[in-house]
Amino acid sequence: DAVSVRAGVRSERPVLFDRLLPLGGAVVPGEANYLLFSTDLPDLGRRCAEKGILLRSCANYRGLSDAYYRTAVRTHAENERLLAVLREIQKEAR
């Protein structure tokens, strides 16, 4: 139900926020069910899509560049999958 979804987002948002930080960019704090973050990983959107993860590019947002993405705050398992893919891409970029 909607109450449990909101509670899940509320508990997962700070965890996802903290775990996105080591990816080389910044994470914008917020209260919504998504997080805006930047990264120095090149072509992240395409590379994530190839691994089954969809990120919203924010390159067309006024004042943001192609280094900015938006991701939904999902269940713990889904967030872990996102983070695993991001770490994998980070290792590949080295």
N, CA, C and O atoms as a GROMACS GRO file, in nm:
protein
  376
    1ASP      N    1   0.083  -0.120   0.000
    1ASP     CA    2   0.000   0.000   0.000
    1ASP      C    3   0.087   0.125   0.000
    1ASP      O    4   0.208   0.117   0.017
    2ALA      N    5   0.026   0.239  -0.019
    2ALA     CA    6   0.099   0.365  -0.034
    2ALA      C    7   0.179   0.401   0.091
    2ALA      O    8   0.288   0.457   0.081
    3VAL      N    9   0.126   0.369   0.208
    3VAL     CA   10   0.197   0.400   0.333
    3VAL      C   11   0.326   0.321   0.342
    3VAL      O   12   0.430   0.376   0.380
    4SER      N   13   0.322   0.194   0.308
    4SER     CA   14   0.444   0.113   0.317
    4SER      C   15   0.545   0.153   0.209
    4SER      O   16   0.666   0.146   0.232
    5VAL      N   17   0.497   0.195   0.094
    5VAL     CA   18   0.587   0.243  -0.012
    5VAL      C   19   0.658   0.368   0.036
    5VAL      O   20   0.780   0.379   0.021
    6ARG      N   21   0.585   0.463   0.093
    6ARG     CA   22   0.647   0.586   0.144
    6ARG      C   23   0.747   0.555   0.255
    6ARG      O   24   0.854   0.616   0.261
    7ALA      N   25   0.713   0.461   0.342
    7ALA     CA   26   0.805   0.422   0.450
    7ALA      C   27   0.931   0.359   0.392
    7ALA      O   28   1.041   0.385   0.441
    8GLY      N   29   0.916   0.277   0.289
    8GLY     CA   30   1.031   0.215   0.225
    8GLY      C   31   1.123   0.318   0.162
    8GLY      O   32   1.245   0.311   0.176
    9VAL      N   33   1.064   0.414   0.092
    9VAL     CA   34   1.143   0.522   0.031
    9VAL      C   35   1.214   0.601   0.139
    9VAL      O   36   1.332   0.634   0.126
   10ARG      N   37   1.143   0.632   0.246
   10ARG     CA   38   1.201   0.710   0.356
   10ARG      C   39   1.321   0.638   0.419
   10ARG      O   40   1.419   0.703   0.456
   11SER      N   41   1.313   0.505   0.431
   11SER     CA   42   1.424   0.432   0.492
   11SER      C   43   1.538   0.405   0.393
   11SER      O   44   1.654   0.400   0.433
   12GLU      N   45   1.507   0.389   0.267
   12GLU     CA   46   1.609   0.358   0.166
   12GLU      C   47   1.681   0.481   0.112
   12GLU      O   48   1.797   0.472   0.073
   13ARG      N   49   1.615   0.596   0.110
   13ARG     CA   50   1.674   0.716   0.052
   13ARG      C   51   1.810   0.750   0.114
   13ARG      O   52   1.906   0.771   0.040
   14PRO      N   53   1.824   0.756   0.249
   14PRO     CA   54   1.956   0.792   0.303
   14PRO      C   55   2.063   0.686   0.276
   14PRO      O   56   2.181   0.720   0.262
   15VAL      N   57   2.024   0.561   0.268
   15VAL     CA   58   2.120   0.455   0.239
   15VAL      C   59   2.172   0.471   0.096
   15VAL      O   60   2.293   0.467   0.072
   16LEU      N   61   2.081   0.489   0.002
   16LEU     CA   62   2.119   0.508  -0.138
   16LEU      C   63   2.202   0.636  -0.154
   16LEU      O   64   2.302   0.636  -0.225
   17PHE      N   65   2.162   0.742  -0.088
   17PHE     CA   66   2.234   0.869  -0.091
   17PHE      C   67   2.381   0.846  -0.052
   17PHE      O   68   2.472   0.885  -0.125
   18ASP      N   69   2.402   0.783   0.063
   18ASP     CA   70   2.538   0.761   0.114
   18ASP      C   71   2.620   0.671   0.023
   18ASP      O   72   2.741   0.690   0.010
   19ARG      N   73   2.557   0.576  -0.040
   19ARG     CA   74   2.630   0.480  -0.122
   19ARG      C   75   2.654   0.530  -0.264
   19ARG      O   76   2.736   0.474  -0.336
   20LEU      N   77   2.584   0.634  -0.305
   20LEU     CA   78   2.612   0.696  -0.434
   20LEU      C   79   2.733   0.791  -0.426
   20LEU      O   80   2.800   0.814  -0.526
   21LEU      N   81   2.759   0.844  -0.309
   21LEU     CA   82   2.866   0.944  -0.293
   21LEU      C   83   3.003   0.896  -0.341
   21LEU      O   84   3.074   0.973  -0.405
   22PRO      N   85   3.044   0.772  -0.313
   22PRO     CA   86   3.178   0.729  -0.356
   22PRO      C   87   3.196   0.713  -0.507
   22PRO      O   88   3.304   0.676  -0.553
   23LEU      N   89   3.093   0.740  -0.584
   23LEU     CA   90   3.102   0.722  -0.728
   23LEU      C   91   3.164   0.841  -0.800
   23LEU      O   92   3.163   0.847  -0.923
   24GLY      N   93   3.219   0.934  -0.725
   24GLY     CA   94   3.297   1.040  -0.785
   24GLY      C   95   3.225   1.169  -0.815
   24GLY      O   96   3.279   1.255  -0.885
   25GLY      N   97   3.106   1.187  -0.766
   25GLY     CA   98   3.033   1.310  -0.793
   25GLY      C   99   2.966   1.363  -0.669
   25GLY      O  100   3.020   1.354  -0.558
   26ALA      N  101   2.849   1.417  -0.688
   26ALA     CA  102   2.772   1.474  -0.578
   26ALA      C  103   2.631   1.417  -0.584
   26ALA      O  104   2.582   1.378  -0.691
   27VAL      N  105   2.567   1.412  -0.470
   27VAL     CA  106   2.428   1.368  -0.461
   27VAL      C  107   2.350   1.484  -0.399
   27VAL      O  108   2.391   1.539  -0.297
   28VAL      N  109   2.239   1.519  -0.461
   28VAL     CA  110   2.157   1.630  -0.413
   28VAL      C  111   2.055   1.575  -0.314
   28VAL      O  112   1.976   1.487  -0.349
   29PRO      N  113   2.054   1.626  -0.190
   29PRO     CA  114   1.956   1.578  -0.093
   29PRO      C  115   1.814   1.614  -0.136
   29PRO      O  116   1.793   1.716  -0.202
   30GLY      N  117   1.719   1.532  -0.100
   30GLY     CA  118   1.582   1.560  -0.136
   30GLY      C  119   1.485   1.475  -0.057
   30GLY      O  120   1.525   1.390   0.022
   31GLU      N  121   1.359   1.500  -0.079
   31GLU     CA  122   1.254   1.426  -0.009
   31GLU      C  123   1.170   1.342  -0.104
   31GLU      O  124   1.081   1.268  -0.059
   32ALA      N  125   1.195   1.351  -0.232
   32ALA     CA  126   1.115   1.279  -0.331
   32ALA      C  127   1.158   1.132  -0.338
   32ALA      O  128   1.247   1.089  -0.265
   33ASN      N  129   1.093   1.057  -0.424
   33ASN     CA  130   1.126   0.916  -0.439
   33ASN      C  131   1.236   0.896  -0.543
   33ASN      O  132   1.246   0.788  -0.603
   34TYR      N  133   1.317   0.996  -0.565
   34TYR     CA  134   1.432   0.984  -0.654
   34TYR      C  135   1.546   1.069  -0.599
   34TYR      O  136   1.526   1.157  -0.516
   35LEU      N  137   1.667   1.040  -0.648
   35LEU     CA  138   1.784   1.118  -0.613
   35LEU      C  139   1.850   1.169  -0.739
   35LEU      O  140   1.861   1.097  -0.838
   36LEU      N  141   1.895   1.291  -0.735
   36LEU     CA  142   1.970   1.354  -0.842
   36LEU      C  143   2.117   1.344  -0.803
   36LEU      O  144   2.156   1.382  -0.693
   37PHE      N  145   2.200   1.292  -0.896
   37PHE     CA  146   2.342   1.281  -0.865
   37PHE      C  147   2.425   1.310  -0.988
   37PHE      O  148   2.377   1.299  -1.102
   38SER      N  149   2.550   1.346  -0.964
   38SER     CA  150   2.644   1.365  -1.074
   38SER      C  151   2.757   1.265  -1.055
   38SER      O  152   2.784   1.218  -0.945
   39THR      N  153   2.823   1.236  -1.164
   39THR     CA  154   2.932   1.141  -1.160
   39THR      C  155   3.032   1.174  -1.269
   39THR      O  156   2.998   1.235  -1.370
   40ASP      N  157   3.155   1.132  -1.247
   40ASP     CA  158   3.256   1.151  -1.350
   40ASP      C  159   3.271   1.026  -1.436
   40ASP      O  160   3.361   1.018  -1.519
   41LEU      N  161   3.184   0.927  -1.417
   41LEU     CA  162   3.186   0.807  -1.500
   41LEU      C  163   3.132   0.842  -1.639
   41LEU      O  164   3.020   0.890  -1.651
   42PRO      N  165   3.211   0.818  -1.743
   42PRO     CA  166   3.168   0.857  -1.878
   42PRO      C  167   3.055   0.769  -1.932
   42PRO      O  168   3.054   0.648  -1.913
   43ASP      N  169   2.960   0.833  -2.000
   43ASP     CA  170   2.853   0.764  -2.071
   43ASP      C  171   2.776   0.666  -1.982
   43ASP      O  172   2.743   0.554  -2.023
   44LEU      N  173   2.749   0.709  -1.861
   44LEU     CA  174   2.689   0.621  -1.760
   44LEU      C  175   2.551   0.569  -1.800
   44LEU      O  176   2.521   0.452  -1.778
   45GLY      N  177   2.468   0.653  -1.858
   45GLY     CA  178   2.334   0.611  -1.895
   45GLY      C  179   2.334   0.493  -1.991
   45GLY      O  180   2.262   0.395  -1.970
   46ARG      N  181   2.414   0.502  -2.096
   46ARG     CA  182   2.423   0.393  -2.194
   46ARG      C  183   2.480   0.267  -2.131
   46ARG      O  184   2.430   0.157  -2.154
   47ARG      N  185   2.584   0.284  -2.052
   47ARG     CA  186   2.650   0.168  -1.991
   47ARG      C  187   2.558   0.098  -1.891
   47ARG      O  188   2.559  -0.025  -1.882
   48CYS      N  189   2.479   0.174  -1.818
   48CYS     CA  190   2.382   0.113  -1.727
   48CYS      C  191   2.272   0.041  -1.806
   48CYS      O  192   2.233  -0.070  -1.769
   49ALA      N  193   2.224   0.103  -1.913
   49ALA     CA  194   2.119   0.041  -1.994
   49ALA      C  195   2.164  -0.093  -2.049
   49ALA      O  196   2.085  -0.188  -2.057
   50GLU      N  197   2.290  -0.102  -2.088
   50GLU     CA  198   2.344  -0.228  -2.139
   50GLU      C  199   2.343  -0.338  -2.033
   50GLU      O  200   2.346  -0.456  -2.065
   51LYS      N  201   2.338  -0.297  -1.906
   51LYS     CA  202   2.337  -0.392  -1.795
   51LYS      C  203   2.198  -0.404  -1.731
   51LYS      O  204   2.183  -0.462  -1.623
   52GLY      N  205   2.097  -0.349  -1.799
   52GLY     CA  206   1.959  -0.363  -1.753
   52GLY      C  207   1.912  -0.261  -1.651
   52GLY      O  208   1.808  -0.281  -1.588
   53ILE      N  209   1.986  -0.153  -1.634
   53ILE     CA  210   1.950  -0.047  -1.539
   53ILE      C  211   1.920   0.080  -1.619
   53ILE      O  212   2.002   0.122  -1.701
   54LEU      N  213   1.806   0.141  -1.594
   54LEU     CA  214   1.771   0.266  -1.661
   54LEU      C  215   1.788   0.383  -1.566
   54LEU      O  216   1.731   0.386  -1.457
   55LEU      N  217   1.868   0.479  -1.608
   55LEU     CA  218   1.886   0.604  -1.536
   55LEU      C  219   1.831   0.716  -1.622
   55LEU      O  220   1.838   0.710  -1.745
   56ARG      N  221   1.776   0.816  -1.559
   56ARG     CA  222   1.724   0.932  -1.630
   56ARG      C  223   1.836   1.033  -1.644
   56ARG      O  224   1.882   1.089  -1.545
   57SER      N  225   1.880   1.058  -1.767
   57SER     CA  226   1.979   1.162  -1.790
   57SER      C  227   1.915   1.297  -1.763
   57SER      O  228   1.799   1.321  -1.799
   58CYS      N  229   1.990   1.384  -1.700
   58CYS     CA  230   1.940   1.519  -1.672
   58CYS      C  231   2.014   1.623  -1.755
   58CYS      O  232   2.015   1.741  -1.721
   59ALA      N  233   2.075   1.578  -1.864
   59ALA     CA  234   2.150   1.669  -1.951
   59ALA      C  235   2.061   1.778  -2.009
   59ALA      O  236   2.110   1.887  -2.040
   60ASN      N  237   1.932   1.750  -2.025
   60ASN     CA  238   1.843   1.851  -2.082
   60ASN      C  239   1.778   1.940  -1.975
   60ASN      O  240   1.694   2.024  -2.008
   61TYR      N  241   1.815   1.924  -1.850
   61TYR     CA  242   1.766   2.013  -1.743
   61TYR      C  243   1.848   2.141  -1.747
   61TYR      O  244   1.970   2.137  -1.760
   62ARG      N  245   1.782   2.253  -1.734
   62ARG     CA  246   1.852   2.382  -1.735
   62ARG      C  247   1.955   2.386  -1.622
   62ARG      O  248   1.922   2.360  -1.506
   63GLY      N  249   2.079   2.418  -1.658
   63GLY     CA  250   2.186   2.431  -1.560
   63GLY      C  251   2.260   2.302  -1.527
   63GLY      O  252   2.357   2.305  -1.452
   64LEU      N  253   2.217   2.189  -1.583
   64LEU     CA  254   2.285   2.062  -1.557
   64LEU      C  255   2.354   2.014  -1.684
   64LEU      O  256   2.318   2.053  -1.795
   65SER      N  257   2.451   1.927  -1.665
   65SER     CA  258   2.526   1.874  -1.779
   65SER      C  259   2.496   1.725  -1.795
   65SER      O  260   2.412   1.669  -1.725
   66ASP      N  261   2.565   1.663  -1.888
   66ASP     CA  262   2.545   1.520  -1.910
   66ASP      C  263   2.607   1.433  -1.800
   66ASP      O  264   2.602   1.310  -1.808
   67ALA      N  265   2.665   1.494  -1.700
   67ALA     CA  266   2.718   1.422  -1.585
   67ALA      C  267   2.610   1.398  -1.478
   67ALA      O  268   2.636   1.330  -1.379
   68TYR      N  269   2.491   1.453  -1.498
   68TYR     CA  270   2.383   1.442  -1.399
   68TYR      C  271   2.279   1.339  -1.440
   68TYR      O  272   2.239   1.330  -1.556
   69TYR      N  273   2.238   1.261  -1.341
   69TYR     CA  274   2.138   1.156  -1.360
   69TYR      C  275   2.040   1.158  -1.245
   69TYR      O  276   2.068   1.211  -1.137
   70ARG      N  277   1.925   1.100  -1.270
   70ARG     CA  278   1.823   1.086  -1.166
   70ARG      C  279   1.789   0.938  -1.157
   70ARG      O  280   1.768   0.870  -1.258
   71THR      N  281   1.784   0.888  -1.034
   71THR     CA  282   1.746   0.749  -1.014
   71THR      C  283   1.636   0.741  -0.909
   71THR      O  284   1.635   0.817  -0.812
   72ALA      N  285   1.546   0.649  -0.929
   72ALA     CA  286   1.439   0.627  -0.833
   72ALA      C  287   1.494   0.558  -0.709
   72ALA      O  288   1.587   0.478  -0.717
   73VAL      N  289   1.437   0.591  -0.595
   73VAL     CA  290   1.465   0.518  -0.472
   73VAL      C  291   1.369   0.400  -0.473
   73VAL      O  292   1.247   0.418  -0.465
   74ARG      N  293   1.424   0.279  -0.483
   74ARG     CA  294   1.343   0.159  -0.498
   74ARG      C  295   1.355   0.071  -0.374
   74ARG      O  296   1.392   0.119  -0.266
   75THR      N  297   1.322  -0.053  -0.389
   75THR     CA  298   1.337  -0.147  -0.276
   75THR      C  299   1.486  -0.167  -0.247
   75THR      O  300   1.571  -0.132  -0.329
   76HIS      N  301   1.515  -0.221  -0.132
   76HIS     CA  302   1.654  -0.244  -0.094
   76HIS      C  303   1.724  -0.331  -0.199
   76HIS      O  304   1.836  -0.300  -0.241
   77ALA      N  305   1.661  -0.438  -0.242
   77ALA     CA  306   1.721  -0.528  -0.340
   77ALA      C  307   1.746  -0.456  -0.473
   77ALA      O  308   1.852  -0.473  -0.533
   78GLU      N  309   1.652  -0.376  -0.519
   78GLU     CA  310   1.669  -0.302  -0.644
   78GLU      C  311   1.779  -0.198  -0.632
   78GLU      O  312   1.857  -0.178  -0.725
   79ASN      N  313   1.786  -0.130  -0.518
   79ASN     CA  314   1.892  -0.032  -0.495
   79ASN      C  315   2.028  -0.100  -0.492
   79ASN      O  316   2.126  -0.046  -0.545
   80GLU      N  317   2.036  -0.218  -0.430
   80GLU     CA  318   2.161  -0.292  -0.426
   80GLU      C  319   2.205  -0.332  -0.567
   80GLU      O  320   2.324  -0.326  -0.598
   81ARG      N  321   2.112  -0.371  -0.650
   81ARG     CA  322   2.143  -0.406  -0.790
   81ARG      C  323   2.197  -0.284  -0.864
   81ARG      O  324   2.297  -0.295  -0.936
   82LEU      N  325   2.134  -0.169  -0.848
   82LEU     CA  326   2.183  -0.045  -0.908
   82LEU      C  327   2.326  -0.017  -0.863
   82LEU      O  328   2.413   0.011  -0.946
   83LEU      N  329   2.350  -0.023  -0.734
   83LEU     CA  330   2.482   0.008  -0.680
   83LEU      C  331   2.587  -0.091  -0.730
   83LEU      O  332   2.700  -0.052  -0.758
   84ALA      N  333   2.550  -0.218  -0.740
   84ALA     CA  334   2.644  -0.319  -0.792
   84ALA      C  335   2.682  -0.287  -0.936
   84ALA      O  336   2.799  -0.298  -0.973
   85VAL      N  337   2.584  -0.249  -1.018
   85VAL     CA  338   2.612  -0.214  -1.157
   85VAL      C  339   2.699  -0.088  -1.164
   85VAL      O  340   2.792  -0.082  -1.244
   86LEU      N  341   2.671   0.010  -1.081
   86LEU     CA  342   2.752   0.132  -1.080
   86LEU      C  343   2.896   0.103  -1.039
   86LEU      O  344   2.989   0.158  -1.097
   87ARG      N  345   2.914   0.017  -0.940
   87ARG     CA  346   3.050  -0.020  -0.898
   87ARG      C  347   3.123  -0.095  -1.010
   87ARG      O  348   3.242  -0.074  -1.033
   88GLU      N  349   3.050  -0.182  -1.078
   88GLU     CA  350   3.108  -0.256  -1.190
   88GLU      C  351   3.154  -0.161  -1.299
   88GLU      O  352   3.265  -0.175  -1.352
   89ILE      N  353   3.071  -0.064  -1.332
   89ILE     CA  354   3.106   0.035  -1.436
   89ILE      C  355   3.226   0.119  -1.389
   89ILE      O  356   3.314   0.152  -1.468
   90GLN      N  357   3.227   0.152  -1.262
   90GLN     CA  358   3.338   0.230  -1.206
   90GLN      C  359   3.470   0.152  -1.220
   90GLN      O  360   3.572   0.210  -1.256
   91LYS      N  361   3.467   0.023  -1.194
   91LYS     CA  362   3.588  -0.059  -1.209
   91LYS      C  363   3.631  -0.067  -1.354
   91LYS      O  364   3.750  -0.061  -1.385
   92GLU      N  365   3.534  -0.081  -1.444
   92GLU     CA  366   3.565  -0.089  -1.587
   92GLU      C  367   3.628   0.041  -1.638
   92GLU      O  368   3.710   0.039  -1.730
   93ALA      N  369   3.591   0.153  -1.578
   93ALA     CA  370   3.640   0.284  -1.623
   93ALA      C  371   3.784   0.311  -1.578
   93ALA      O  372   3.849   0.402  -1.630
   94ARG      N  373   3.832   0.234  -1.484
   94ARG     CA  374   3.970   0.259  -1.434
   94ARG      C  375   4.074   0.212  -1.530
   94ARG      O  376   4.193   0.225  -1.504
   0.00000   0.00000   0.00000
